[in-house]
Each structure stands twice: as C-alpha cells, then as structure tokens.
Amino acid sequence: MPHTYEYSPKGAGNGVGRVSKDKNADGGIRHQYKILDEKVGADGQASTRLLQRTKEGDTYRAQTKINAFNFPFTGNSGGGCFFQCVYCFLRQPFFQMHRTLPHGREMDVTTNFASATEIFLKKNAHLPQYMKRVQWGVATEMWHPRTVDLAKPFEGLRAFQKHGQNWMLHIVTKSPKILDWADLLAEMKHQVQVEVSFVTLNEAASRIFETGTPSVSQRLRIVEELAKKGVFVRVMMMPCMREYQLNTIDGTRHIVFQHRETHEKAAGFKRVTERDGNAEGDKVGVELHLNGRWKKLSLAESGLWKPVIVKDWSDLAQAQQKWQNWGAKAYKQKDMNYFYVDELISAHSEDRAPKAERGRVEDPTAECIIHSGESVLDEAGTPRQVEVRAHHKPKKNWNGAKTPPAVMRSVMDFGYKLHSEIDWVDCI
Ligand code: SF4
C-alpha cells in the first residue's frame, strides 16, 4: 500500500528525538518511530539512522505457506540491517522494511521484545506441536552490535526457555555477538537451531558482496564455538555466488545452459514443474530458447542440460567438504533469487543498489539441503506425507468450519531428532 513518511518536529540535520510516522495512503499511522541515533554526512543529510518503534508493529507473524524455507511463524526484534550485503533480499520491494533511509543505512528496534514474545507464546500455547516452530531474524540482524542491547533478543530467548520449552526456535545470524549468549543457547539446545549465514568463504569476495558484515573467519568461529557447546548449528550458503554465462533474449538476460553430451548451448531458465509441498521434493525442469523459440523440456531432457558457470565465488565445493569439520550438523545451499553476480559487482563498484533481474519463477530452488527441510521418503521412495490441521491457513479458508481443515503436508528433515525428543509430526 502506498505510504508516506512524516517527521515531527520538522528540521534539518541531526534529528535525534524526532518522530517518524509511516502513514498509509488514507492517512492512518502504520508504524511510528522515534529517532534514537542519527549520523549526518558532510552534505548535512542523514547517513544512518537508528529508530525505535513507538507504535508496535509485526514482532511475530504467522505464515500461510509452510515449507523448507517458511516456518509457521517468524519473529523479528526490529527491521532493516546495517550490514549492507549487496545481495540482501530486503532490498526487494516486497521487503522494503526501511522507513526513512535506503536499505543498509537504517535499523529500527522494538524495546518490548521479551513481553511480545511472552504474549506470543501464551496466545499460541494451544496450537498442536507441528505448528510450534519460529524463525527469528528474517527481516533484520537481531544480533547486530549496534542494536542488540536495545532490542535485547536474549530476553526473548529467556521467554522461550520459561514459557515455550516445546517450541523450536531457528535463529539466523552473521553476527559473532550471539556468542555472548552461547551458554544460554547451550542450556536450550533441545529447542534451538542456529543458522550461520555465508555466501562465500573468500574474505576478498566477502568485502565485495558484504560490505559491512563480520569477516568469514569470525562467522566460522560462531559455527565452531556454538558447535563445541553442543548447539545444533547449520551452515547456510545462501545465496550461492555463482557467476553464470548469460545471454540476452528479448531484452532479458538469461543463464546459458550446455548439453552434457553434444555441448550445444542455449539460454534458458529453470522452472518448478511439480511441487510436493517442500523445495527438495519439487521437480524442476528447464525451458530453453532453441532455434529462435522457447521450448519446455521434459524432466528427463532437462537433466541433460546444466548451467554454464563462469566463476564460483562461493567456493561451494570447499564448503560442502568442510561444514561437518567446522562442527555443523546441517547444511543448506540455495541459488540466487533476484540478482546476477556481475550486476552485484557493478553495483558495489558504483556504490549503488543492484538492479533486480530475476523473479522467483526461475529460481532453481534448493540445490543442496542436509537436515534443512528435505523431503523424507517412504519405503517406496516417494515423499512421505502426513495429515495435519491447517492452522496456518487464514480463517476465511476454513469455509465456516469451527476447526481448521485437514491438509496433507510433506514430512521434512530438519535434524530435530538429532537434538530433540519432541515428535514434530511433519518434521523429523
Ligand atoms: S546480514 Fe542479512 S539482513 Fe543484513 S544486510 Fe546482510 S543479508 Fe541483509
């Protein structure tokens, strides 16, 4: 919905103490923020801002789609991120969480995260076990050193420990600051999973794609130190930084694929042709531009074509070989969703936001997941399904029924049985 920002009182330069109102088109206040800290550049304009929410927004949100990448609930102790990864999905229009400055230059925090967590846990205590999973930190870096003492995510951890022992909490981070609470996470190891996010193992490449993040070695230290304490840690290589050969068809750049046997090349994209409800079980085919026309290939034909990789900036082979040696119990890797690597490099060198070129339709989906949401197969080799009640669907989809409708969901492997005795019904 279109919205505007309004400052009060008005004035130039340092705006600490001013209030920013994020208004809907009808003038109603959607969010309201107080400027806690503002750095002003030589041009007199704000270069970064730290905001405090004064009208609470969406600390916890229910998801209507549940699969390997979408958990029943998300939780965020604020929004935005100062780490300024050039590939960040929060740059996408759908995720425009920033309120007053562009992505990477603004963060906002809630100062009641602990009480919001308690309210969330009490409100949802009646839900069945398979709904009791939360992913923290999808819209912000909750352990960012500049905000962690304001937003206090560690108090949210204690709320889960006190009121939500039977919930699974997935935490994603790039910040070694989380290690200050390593002992608390170890106490909660039956109910937490920590995903440490990388896109490359190469420090020089990291400075191109992740201008403000902790170094690769600092992040590997998070994996090693938490793992040593028995915490379930996942290495997350997302998005993979693979630079493809590209070709422009009708004004759109596409990846070039090559036939494994004939070595013929053609531009194209991957497309999910059959879904089983979670990414790993999806069947992905290729659509190619052959002899001047677009042609959908059968799944068997698709398997003969592979994308032409110009450079693997992520060192994926090394990451795949080593994640277990670092101490992680799970690994996941996913290709780019929105940007091509050459565009990210150009955007970095020109100090601008990258131009999105790809939509989800051509996302090649999960390419490697281990204990990270892959389909569990039955004895016949088909994805195992389980009937559950669709508490995640909006009530209007219940068609007037008092209880949620029954739906079949694919059983996913998240490695829970490696550290929890709870039966999660659709997750093992
Ligand atoms: S750390 Fe995550 S949220 Fe922050 S800029 Fe990077 S990708 Fe975005």
Tab-separated table of C-alpha atoms and ligand atoms in Angstrom:
chain	number	residue	atom	x	y	z
A	1	MET	CA	0.000	0.000	0.000
A	2	PRO	CA	1.421	3.469	-0.823
A	3	HIS	CA	2.556	5.303	2.248
A	4	THR	CA	4.392	8.470	3.241
A	5	TYR	CA	6.783	9.480	5.981
A	6	GLU	CA	6.242	12.497	8.180
A	7	TYR	CA	8.665	13.972	10.706
A	8	SER	CA	7.808	15.921	13.778
A	9	PRO	CA	9.090	18.436	14.606
A	10	LYS	CA	10.470	19.319	11.174
A	11	GLY	CA	14.081	20.445	10.812
A	12	ALA	CA	17.324	19.750	9.017
A	13	GLY	CA	20.414	17.935	10.275
A	14	ASN	CA	20.590	15.750	13.317
A	15	GLY	CA	17.113	14.544	14.099
A	16	VAL	CA	17.594	12.608	17.343
A	17	GLY	CA	14.353	12.664	19.295
A	18	ARG	CA	12.171	13.422	16.269
A	19	VAL	CA	9.318	11.108	15.462
A	20	SER	CA	8.834	9.465	12.078
A	21	LYS	CA	5.307	8.407	11.198
A	22	ASP	CA	4.880	5.825	8.459
A	23	LYS	CA	1.428	6.576	7.083
A	24	ASN	CA	-0.930	4.670	4.858
A	25	ALA	CA	-2.494	6.381	1.839
A	26	ASP	CA	-5.627	7.131	3.909
A	27	GLY	CA	-3.531	8.992	6.491
A	28	GLY	CA	-3.725	6.246	9.143
A	29	ILE	CA	-0.474	5.617	11.038
A	30	ARG	CA	1.003	2.238	10.123
A	31	HIS	CA	4.151	2.468	12.203
A	32	GLN	CA	5.644	5.214	14.303
A	33	TYR	CA	9.321	5.636	15.165
A	34	LYS	CA	11.490	7.815	17.341
A	35	ILE	CA	14.975	8.596	16.018
A	36	LEU	CA	17.399	7.283	18.645
A	37	ASP	CA	20.626	7.949	16.813
A	38	GLU	CA	21.491	9.632	13.548
A	39	LYS	CA	24.790	10.138	11.796
A	40	VAL	CA	24.944	13.139	9.475
A	41	GLY	CA	27.240	13.303	6.440
A	42	ALA	CA	29.256	16.265	5.125
A	43	ASP	CA	26.266	17.248	2.957
A	44	GLY	CA	24.112	17.774	6.063
A	45	GLN	CA	21.934	14.772	5.225
A	46	ALA	CA	21.439	11.756	7.492
A	47	SER	CA	23.793	8.923	6.520
A	48	THR	CA	22.450	6.319	9.002
A	49	ARG	CA	19.547	6.243	11.437
A	50	LEU	CA	18.610	4.067	14.356
A	51	LEU	CA	14.883	4.139	15.094
A	52	GLN	CA	12.778	2.914	17.979
A	53	ARG	CA	9.267	1.698	17.311
A	54	THR	CA	6.789	3.684	19.373
A	55	LYS	CA	3.753	2.025	17.820
A	56	GLU	CA	4.275	-1.714	17.817
A	57	GLY	CA	4.082	-3.475	14.510
A	58	ASP	CA	4.701	-7.024	13.475
A	59	THR	CA	7.050	-8.598	16.026
A	60	TYR	CA	5.656	-12.094	15.375
A	61	ARG	CA	3.820	-13.072	12.207
A	62	ALA	CA	2.023	-16.256	11.190
A	63	GLN	CA	2.935	-17.664	7.772
A	64	THR	CA	0.319	-19.125	5.464
A	65	LYS	CA	2.815	-21.226	3.474
A	66	ILE	CA	4.914	-23.803	5.309
A	67	ASN	CA	7.879	-25.491	3.637
A	68	ALA	CA	11.662	-25.835	3.886
A	69	PHE	CA	12.123	-22.058	3.809
A	70	ASN	CA	8.915	-20.897	5.514
A	71	PHE	CA	8.219	-21.825	9.115
A	72	PRO	CA	4.805	-21.488	10.772
A	73	PHE	CA	5.893	-18.214	12.448
A	74	THR	CA	8.553	-15.555	12.059
A	75	GLY	CA	9.839	-13.268	14.803
A	76	ASN	CA	11.882	-10.082	14.464
A	77	SER	CA	13.114	-7.720	17.151
A	78	GLY	CA	13.100	-4.894	14.609
A	79	GLY	CA	13.709	-4.286	10.944
A	80	GLY	CA	16.477	-3.413	8.496
A	81	CYS	CA	20.173	-4.099	8.790
A	82	PHE	CA	23.400	-2.083	8.842
A	83	PHE	CA	25.494	-4.948	7.459
A	84	GLN	CA	24.798	-3.757	3.901
A	85	CYS	CA	25.050	-7.026	1.983
A	86	VAL	CA	24.733	-6.044	-1.649
A	87	TYR	CA	22.612	-9.158	-2.407
A	88	CYS	CA	20.246	-8.678	0.573
A	89	PHE	CA	16.695	-9.772	-0.200
A	90	LEU	CA	15.435	-6.928	1.986
A	91	ARG	CA	16.282	-4.687	-0.989
A	92	GLN	CA	13.374	-6.238	-2.864
A	93	PRO	CA	10.272	-4.007	-2.988
A	94	PHE	CA	8.204	-6.609	-1.126
A	95	PHE	CA	10.581	-6.480	1.835
A	96	GLN	CA	11.115	-2.714	1.997
A	97	MET	CA	11.358	-2.694	5.789
A	98	HIS	CA	13.333	0.507	5.971
A	99	ARG	CA	11.340	3.569	6.935
A	100	THR	CA	13.316	6.721	6.249
A	101	LEU	CA	16.616	5.850	4.547
A	102	PRO	CA	17.649	3.264	1.941
A	103	HIS	CA	18.498	-0.304	2.844
A	104	GLY	CA	21.669	-0.738	4.866
A	105	ARG	CA	21.525	2.760	6.361
A	106	GLU	CA	18.715	2.310	8.842
A	107	MET	CA	17.611	-0.132	11.522
A	108	ASP	CA	14.595	0.002	13.790
A	109	VAL	CA	14.155	-1.844	17.042
A	110	THR	CA	11.339	-2.775	19.334
A	111	THR	CA	12.063	-2.301	23.008
A	112	ASN	CA	9.464	-4.776	24.245
A	113	PHE	CA	10.674	-7.928	22.528
A	114	ALA	CA	10.574	-10.027	25.708
A	115	SER	CA	6.967	-9.129	26.538
A	116	ALA	CA	5.921	-9.507	22.878
A	117	THR	CA	7.490	-12.999	22.970
A	118	GLU	CA	5.642	-13.905	26.174
A	119	ILE	CA	2.348	-12.709	24.715
A	120	PHE	CA	3.001	-14.653	21.506
A	121	LEU	CA	3.808	-17.870	23.396
A	122	LYS	CA	0.793	-17.621	25.685
A	123	LYS	CA	-1.559	-16.785	22.813
A	124	ASN	CA	-0.373	-19.775	20.777
A	125	ALA	CA	0.110	-22.322	23.573
A	126	HIS	CA	-2.989	-24.226	22.390
A	127	LEU	CA	-1.551	-24.967	18.934
A	128	PRO	CA	-0.544	-28.536	18.018
A	129	GLN	CA	3.137	-29.477	18.135
A	130	TYR	CA	3.711	-29.239	14.371
A	131	MET	CA	2.844	-25.524	14.432
A	132	LYS	CA	5.292	-24.673	17.204
A	133	ARG	CA	8.250	-23.504	15.171
A	134	VAL	CA	9.535	-19.943	14.805
A	135	GLN	CA	12.194	-18.460	12.574
A	136	TRP	CA	13.884	-15.429	14.097
A	137	GLY	CA	15.694	-12.707	12.207
A	138	VAL	CA	14.363	-12.876	8.652
A	139	ALA	CA	13.765	-9.111	8.420
A	140	THR	CA	16.714	-7.885	10.464
A	141	GLU	CA	20.027	-8.954	12.044
A	142	MET	CA	18.837	-9.490	15.606
A	143	TRP	CA	22.394	-9.782	16.990
A	144	HIS	CA	23.784	-6.641	15.347
A	145	PRO	CA	26.246	-4.996	17.798
A	146	ARG	CA	24.582	-1.579	17.383
A	147	THR	CA	21.094	-2.796	18.294
A	148	VAL	CA	21.443	-5.938	20.397
A	149	ASP	CA	21.488	-4.122	23.753
A	150	LEU	CA	18.387	-2.113	22.789
A	151	ALA	CA	16.264	-4.856	21.255
A	152	LYS	CA	17.507	-7.492	23.738
A	153	PRO	CA	16.812	-10.673	21.750
A	154	PHE	CA	18.432	-12.617	24.599
A	155	GLU	CA	15.412	-11.700	26.752
A	156	GLY	CA	13.274	-13.300	24.043
A	157	LEU	CA	15.409	-16.432	24.406
A	158	ARG	CA	14.705	-16.481	28.139
A	159	ALA	CA	10.986	-16.091	27.413
A	160	PHE	CA	11.126	-19.214	25.221
A	161	GLN	CA	13.045	-21.017	27.957
A	162	LYS	CA	10.437	-20.072	30.557
A	163	HIS	CA	7.154	-20.189	28.629
A	164	GLY	CA	7.832	-22.130	25.416
A	165	GLN	CA	10.031	-25.144	26.129
A	166	ASN	CA	8.235	-27.170	23.459
A	167	TRP	CA	8.800	-24.636	20.650
A	168	MET	CA	11.623	-24.950	18.099
A	169	LEU	CA	13.445	-21.711	17.503
A	170	HIS	CA	15.510	-21.192	14.341
A	171	ILE	CA	17.912	-18.270	14.581
A	172	VAL	CA	19.745	-16.888	11.560
A	173	THR	CA	22.728	-14.607	12.035
A	174	LYS	CA	26.006	-13.325	10.694
A	175	SER	CA	26.999	-11.681	13.975
A	176	PRO	CA	29.547	-13.125	16.438
A	177	LYS	CA	27.780	-11.050	19.100
A	178	ILE	CA	25.479	-14.045	19.525
A	179	LEU	CA	28.392	-15.829	21.226
A	180	ASP	CA	27.823	-13.647	24.312
A	181	TRP	CA	24.771	-15.882	24.884
A	182	ALA	CA	26.422	-19.184	23.930
A	183	ASP	CA	25.836	-20.647	27.398
A	184	LEU	CA	22.132	-19.771	27.329
A	185	LEU	CA	21.817	-21.316	23.848
A	186	ALA	CA	23.574	-24.434	25.161
A	187	GLU	CA	21.026	-24.663	28.001
A	188	MET	CA	18.299	-24.531	25.325
A	189	LYS	CA	19.944	-26.921	22.872
A	190	HIS	CA	16.880	-29.191	22.645
A	191	GLN	CA	14.904	-26.310	21.163
A	192	VAL	CA	17.250	-24.040	19.210
A	193	GLN	CA	18.925	-24.249	15.835
A	194	VAL	CA	21.394	-21.554	14.826
A	195	GLU	CA	21.956	-20.916	11.138
A	196	VAL	CA	25.166	-19.061	10.356
A	197	SER	CA	24.906	-17.293	7.038
A	198	PHE	CA	27.668	-17.217	4.400
A	199	VAL	CA	27.747	-16.524	0.688
A	200	THR	CA	31.440	-17.122	0.188
A	201	LEU	CA	34.451	-18.481	2.045
A	202	ASN	CA	36.740	-15.967	0.371
A	203	GLU	CA	37.407	-12.866	2.519
A	204	ALA	CA	38.167	-10.639	-0.501
A	205	ALA	CA	34.937	-11.690	-2.229
A	206	SER	CA	33.062	-11.110	1.023
A	207	ARG	CA	34.199	-7.444	1.012
A	208	ILE	CA	32.648	-7.044	-2.451
A	209	PHE	CA	29.305	-8.649	-1.667
A	210	GLU	CA	29.030	-7.961	2.076
A	211	THR	CA	30.453	-4.528	2.704
A	212	GLY	CA	29.686	-4.278	6.417
A	213	THR	CA	29.440	-7.827	7.758
A	214	PRO	CA	31.745	-9.626	10.159
A	215	SER	CA	34.500	-11.469	8.288
A	216	VAL	CA	34.200	-15.042	7.065
A	217	SER	CA	36.617	-16.198	9.784
A	218	GLN	CA	34.540	-14.501	12.516
A	219	ARG	CA	31.475	-16.346	11.250
A	220	LEU	CA	33.303	-19.659	11.142
A	221	ARG	CA	34.165	-19.008	14.791
A	222	ILE	CA	30.404	-18.788	15.564
A	223	VAL	CA	29.897	-22.211	13.975
A	224	GLU	CA	32.828	-23.759	15.831
A	225	GLU	CA	32.167	-22.262	19.256
A	226	LEU	CA	28.443	-22.998	19.356
A	227	ALA	CA	29.009	-26.499	17.987
A	228	LYS	CA	31.602	-27.146	20.702
A	229	LYS	CA	28.913	-26.350	23.258
A	230	GLY	CA	26.566	-28.877	21.688
A	231	VAL	CA	24.272	-26.344	19.981
A	232	PHE	CA	22.773	-27.519	16.671
A	233	VAL	CA	24.371	-25.282	14.026
A	234	ARG	CA	23.563	-25.094	10.326
A	235	VAL	CA	25.887	-23.663	7.698
A	236	MET	CA	23.732	-21.660	5.313
A	237	MET	CA	25.261	-20.770	1.924
A	238	MET	CA	22.550	-18.510	0.589
A	239	PRO	CA	22.580	-17.093	-1.950
A	240	CYS	CA	25.352	-19.039	-3.674
A	241	MET	CA	27.645	-16.673	-5.551
A	242	ARG	CA	27.938	-18.496	-8.835
A	243	GLU	CA	28.562	-16.312	-11.837
A	244	TYR	CA	26.872	-17.757	-14.926
A	245	GLN	CA	27.404	-17.209	-18.605
A	246	LEU	CA	24.468	-15.009	-19.666
A	247	ASN	CA	22.667	-14.272	-22.910
A	248	THR	CA	20.009	-11.645	-23.617
A	249	ILE	CA	16.755	-12.796	-25.224
A	250	ASP	CA	14.026	-10.231	-25.913
A	251	GLY	CA	15.701	-7.742	-23.586
A	252	THR	CA	16.012	-10.146	-20.640
A	253	ARG	CA	19.284	-11.729	-19.554
A	254	HIS	CA	19.147	-15.495	-19.118
A	255	ILE	CA	21.575	-18.160	-17.944
A	256	VAL	CA	23.259	-20.159	-20.703
A	257	PHE	CA	22.840	-23.946	-20.414
A	258	GLN	CA	25.028	-26.537	-22.114
A	259	HIS	CA	24.064	-30.056	-23.228
A	260	ARG	CA	26.208	-32.552	-21.323
A	261	GLU	CA	26.842	-34.751	-24.384
A	262	THR	CA	26.552	-32.586	-27.503
A	263	HIS	CA	27.922	-29.443	-25.769
A	264	GLU	CA	25.253	-27.385	-27.586
A	265	LYS	CA	24.482	-24.138	-25.704
A	266	ALA	CA	21.155	-22.308	-25.254
A	267	ALA	CA	19.808	-19.580	-22.972
A	268	GLY	CA	17.058	-20.610	-20.602
A	269	PHE	CA	15.757	-20.867	-17.069
A	270	LYS	CA	14.686	-23.447	-14.558
A	271	ARG	CA	11.049	-23.817	-13.646
A	272	VAL	CA	9.314	-25.864	-10.951
A	273	THR	CA	7.052	-28.272	-12.838
A	274	GLU	CA	5.721	-30.354	-9.944
A	275	ARG	CA	5.550	-29.433	-6.286
A	276	ASP	CA	5.404	-31.868	-3.388
A	277	GLY	CA	4.976	-29.114	-0.815
A	278	ASN	CA	8.605	-28.600	0.001
A	279	ALA	CA	11.512	-27.426	-2.070
A	280	GLU	CA	13.685	-30.535	-2.034
A	281	GLY	CA	10.896	-32.720	-3.395
A	282	ASP	CA	9.956	-30.295	-6.159
A	283	LYS	CA	10.617	-31.397	-9.715
A	284	VAL	CA	12.497	-28.738	-11.653
A	285	GLY	CA	12.564	-28.632	-15.446
A	286	VAL	CA	14.364	-26.384	-17.896
A	287	GLU	CA	12.855	-24.090	-20.514
A	288	LEU	CA	15.332	-23.237	-23.292
A	289	HIS	CA	15.486	-20.825	-26.197
A	290	LEU	CA	16.201	-23.223	-29.070
A	291	ASN	CA	16.130	-22.304	-32.762
A	292	GLY	CA	14.524	-18.940	-32.033
A	293	ARG	CA	11.667	-20.344	-29.890
A	294	TRP	CA	11.075	-21.100	-26.230
A	295	LYS	CA	10.721	-24.818	-25.549
A	296	LYS	CA	9.772	-26.550	-22.273
A	297	LEU	CA	11.864	-29.696	-21.894
A	298	SER	CA	10.667	-32.873	-20.225
A	299	LEU	CA	12.248	-33.626	-16.850
A	300	ALA	CA	14.422	-36.329	-18.478
A	301	GLU	CA	15.617	-33.925	-21.194
A	302	SER	CA	16.142	-31.160	-18.621
A	303	GLY	CA	18.603	-33.369	-16.766
A	304	LEU	CA	20.905	-33.342	-19.793
A	305	TRP	CA	21.405	-29.572	-19.637
A	306	LYS	CA	23.496	-27.817	-17.000
A	307	PRO	CA	24.104	-24.105	-16.419
A	308	VAL	CA	27.492	-22.772	-17.557
A	309	ILE	CA	29.316	-21.378	-14.511
A	310	VAL	CA	31.938	-18.723	-15.272
A	311	LYS	CA	33.201	-18.443	-11.699
A	312	ASP	CA	32.157	-19.946	-8.372
A	313	TRP	CA	32.724	-17.042	-5.951
A	314	SER	CA	31.287	-19.083	-3.068
A	315	ASP	CA	33.832	-21.956	-3.059
A	316	LEU	CA	30.873	-24.302	-2.734
A	317	ALA	CA	32.901	-27.485	-3.154
A	318	GLN	CA	35.086	-26.453	-0.221
A	319	ALA	CA	32.073	-25.508	1.899
A	320	GLN	CA	30.384	-28.833	1.179
A	321	GLN	CA	33.531	-30.728	2.105
A	322	LYS	CA	34.137	-28.874	5.341
A	323	TRP	CA	30.872	-27.943	7.069
A	324	GLN	CA	30.963	-31.055	9.223
A	325	ASN	CA	34.604	-30.443	10.196
A	326	TRP	CA	33.607	-26.972	11.398
A	327	GLY	CA	31.117	-28.731	13.705
A	328	ALA	CA	27.824	-28.000	11.935
A	329	LYS	CA	25.130	-30.669	11.958
A	330	ALA	CA	23.256	-29.333	8.926
A	331	TYR	CA	23.922	-27.542	5.673
A	332	LYS	CA	21.831	-25.688	3.154
A	333	GLN	CA	22.600	-24.032	-0.118
A	334	LYS	CA	20.361	-22.126	-2.456
A	335	ASP	CA	20.973	-20.248	-5.655
A	336	MET	CA	20.385	-16.550	-6.260
A	337	ASN	CA	16.799	-15.364	-6.353
A	338	TYR	CA	16.973	-11.849	-7.645
A	339	PHE	CA	20.393	-10.691	-8.836
A	340	TYR	CA	23.175	-11.813	-11.125
A	341	VAL	CA	26.715	-11.738	-9.736
A	342	ASP	CA	28.116	-9.380	-12.390
A	343	GLU	CA	25.377	-6.876	-11.520
A	344	LEU	CA	26.252	-7.165	-7.809
A	345	ILE	CA	29.913	-6.477	-8.578
A	346	SER	CA	28.994	-3.442	-10.734
A	347	ALA	CA	26.616	-2.124	-8.066
A	348	HIS	CA	29.336	-2.458	-5.442
A	349	SER	CA	31.961	-0.636	-7.511
A	350	GLU	CA	29.485	2.127	-8.453
A	351	ASP	CA	28.180	2.433	-4.856
A	352	ARG	CA	24.527	1.918	-5.812
A	353	ALA	CA	21.767	-0.609	-5.169
A	354	PRO	CA	21.805	-3.570	-7.602
A	355	LYS	CA	19.127	-3.883	-10.239
A	356	ALA	CA	16.986	-6.997	-9.751
A	357	GLU	CA	16.871	-9.138	-12.875
A	358	ARG	CA	15.326	-12.420	-11.881
A	359	GLY	CA	11.969	-13.383	-10.452
A	360	ARG	CA	11.088	-16.310	-8.237
A	361	VAL	CA	9.679	-18.211	-11.220
A	362	GLU	CA	13.155	-19.004	-12.424
A	363	ASP	CA	14.639	-19.680	-9.032
A	364	PRO	CA	16.386	-23.025	-9.368
A	365	THR	CA	15.155	-23.803	-5.812
A	366	ALA	CA	17.120	-25.605	-3.184
A	367	GLU	CA	20.143	-27.234	-4.667
A	368	CYS	CA	21.535	-28.940	-1.624
A	369	ILE	CA	19.942	-29.327	1.778
A	370	ILE	CA	21.040	-31.689	4.527
A	371	HIS	CA	18.894	-31.761	7.668
A	372	SER	CA	17.464	-28.490	6.358
A	373	GLY	CA	13.977	-29.320	5.105
A	374	GLU	CA	14.435	-32.064	2.538
A	375	SER	CA	11.536	-34.423	1.863
A	376	VAL	CA	11.536	-37.620	3.891
A	377	LEU	CA	10.897	-40.584	1.585
A	378	ASP	CA	8.792	-43.648	2.401
A	379	GLU	CA	9.786	-47.244	1.600
A	380	ALA	CA	8.579	-46.861	-1.993
A	381	GLY	CA	10.844	-43.835	-2.440
A	382	THR	CA	8.024	-41.293	-2.615
A	383	PRO	CA	7.825	-38.237	-0.345
A	384	ARG	CA	6.163	-39.208	2.934
A	385	GLN	CA	3.069	-37.139	3.687
A	386	VAL	CA	1.142	-36.614	6.869
A	387	GLU	CA	-2.335	-35.250	7.520
A	388	VAL	CA	-2.422	-32.219	9.798
A	389	ARG	CA	-4.901	-29.481	10.582
A	390	ALA	CA	-4.282	-26.313	8.587
A	391	HIS	CA	-3.986	-23.896	11.500
A	392	HIS	CA	-1.684	-21.857	9.267
A	393	LYS	CA	-4.494	-21.028	6.817
A	394	PRO	CA	-6.473	-17.821	7.337
A	395	LYS	CA	-9.864	-18.463	8.936
A	396	LYS	CA	-11.679	-17.421	5.753
A	397	ASN	CA	-10.204	-20.551	4.115
A	398	TRP	CA	-11.903	-22.747	6.722
A	399	ASN	CA	-15.237	-22.171	4.937
A	400	GLY	CA	-17.134	-21.558	8.146
A	401	ALA	CA	-15.836	-24.667	9.955
A	402	LYS	CA	-15.001	-24.334	13.661
A	403	THR	CA	-11.777	-26.315	13.288
A	404	PRO	CA	-9.154	-25.906	10.559
A	405	PRO	CA	-9.479	-28.162	7.517
A	406	ALA	CA	-7.254	-31.242	7.214
A	407	VAL	CA	-4.363	-30.883	4.748
A	408	MET	CA	-1.552	-33.209	3.643
A	409	ARG	CA	1.944	-31.901	4.283
A	410	SER	CA	5.261	-33.417	3.235
A	411	VAL	CA	7.392	-34.641	6.112
A	412	MET	CA	10.637	-32.652	6.235
A	413	ASP	CA	14.007	-33.454	7.751
A	414	PHE	CA	15.310	-30.551	9.826
A	415	GLY	CA	17.599	-32.649	12.020
A	416	TYR	CA	15.275	-32.258	15.030
A	417	LYS	CA	15.685	-35.867	16.061
A	418	LEU	CA	19.424	-35.233	16.425
A	419	HIS	CA	18.807	-32.938	19.389
A	420	SER	CA	15.168	-33.113	20.475
A	421	GLU	CA	12.897	-35.849	21.772
A	422	ILE	CA	9.752	-33.983	20.770
A	423	ASP	CA	7.645	-35.520	17.978
A	424	TRP	CA	7.076	-32.685	15.478
A	425	VAL	CA	4.700	-34.812	13.332
A	426	ASP	CA	5.663	-33.269	9.970
A	427	CYS	CA	9.333	-32.643	10.753
A	428	ILE	CA	11.918	-35.109	11.995
B	1	SF4	S1	23.116	-9.592	7.216
B	1	SF4	FE1	21.220	-10.401	6.320
B	1	SF4	S2	19.675	-8.810	6.723
B	1	SF4	FE2	21.701	-7.869	6.989
B	1	SF4	S3	22.177	-6.921	5.020
B	1	SF4	FE3	23.100	-8.967	5.063
B	1	SF4	S4	21.574	-10.337	4.122
B	1	SF4	FE4	20.528	-8.409	4.678
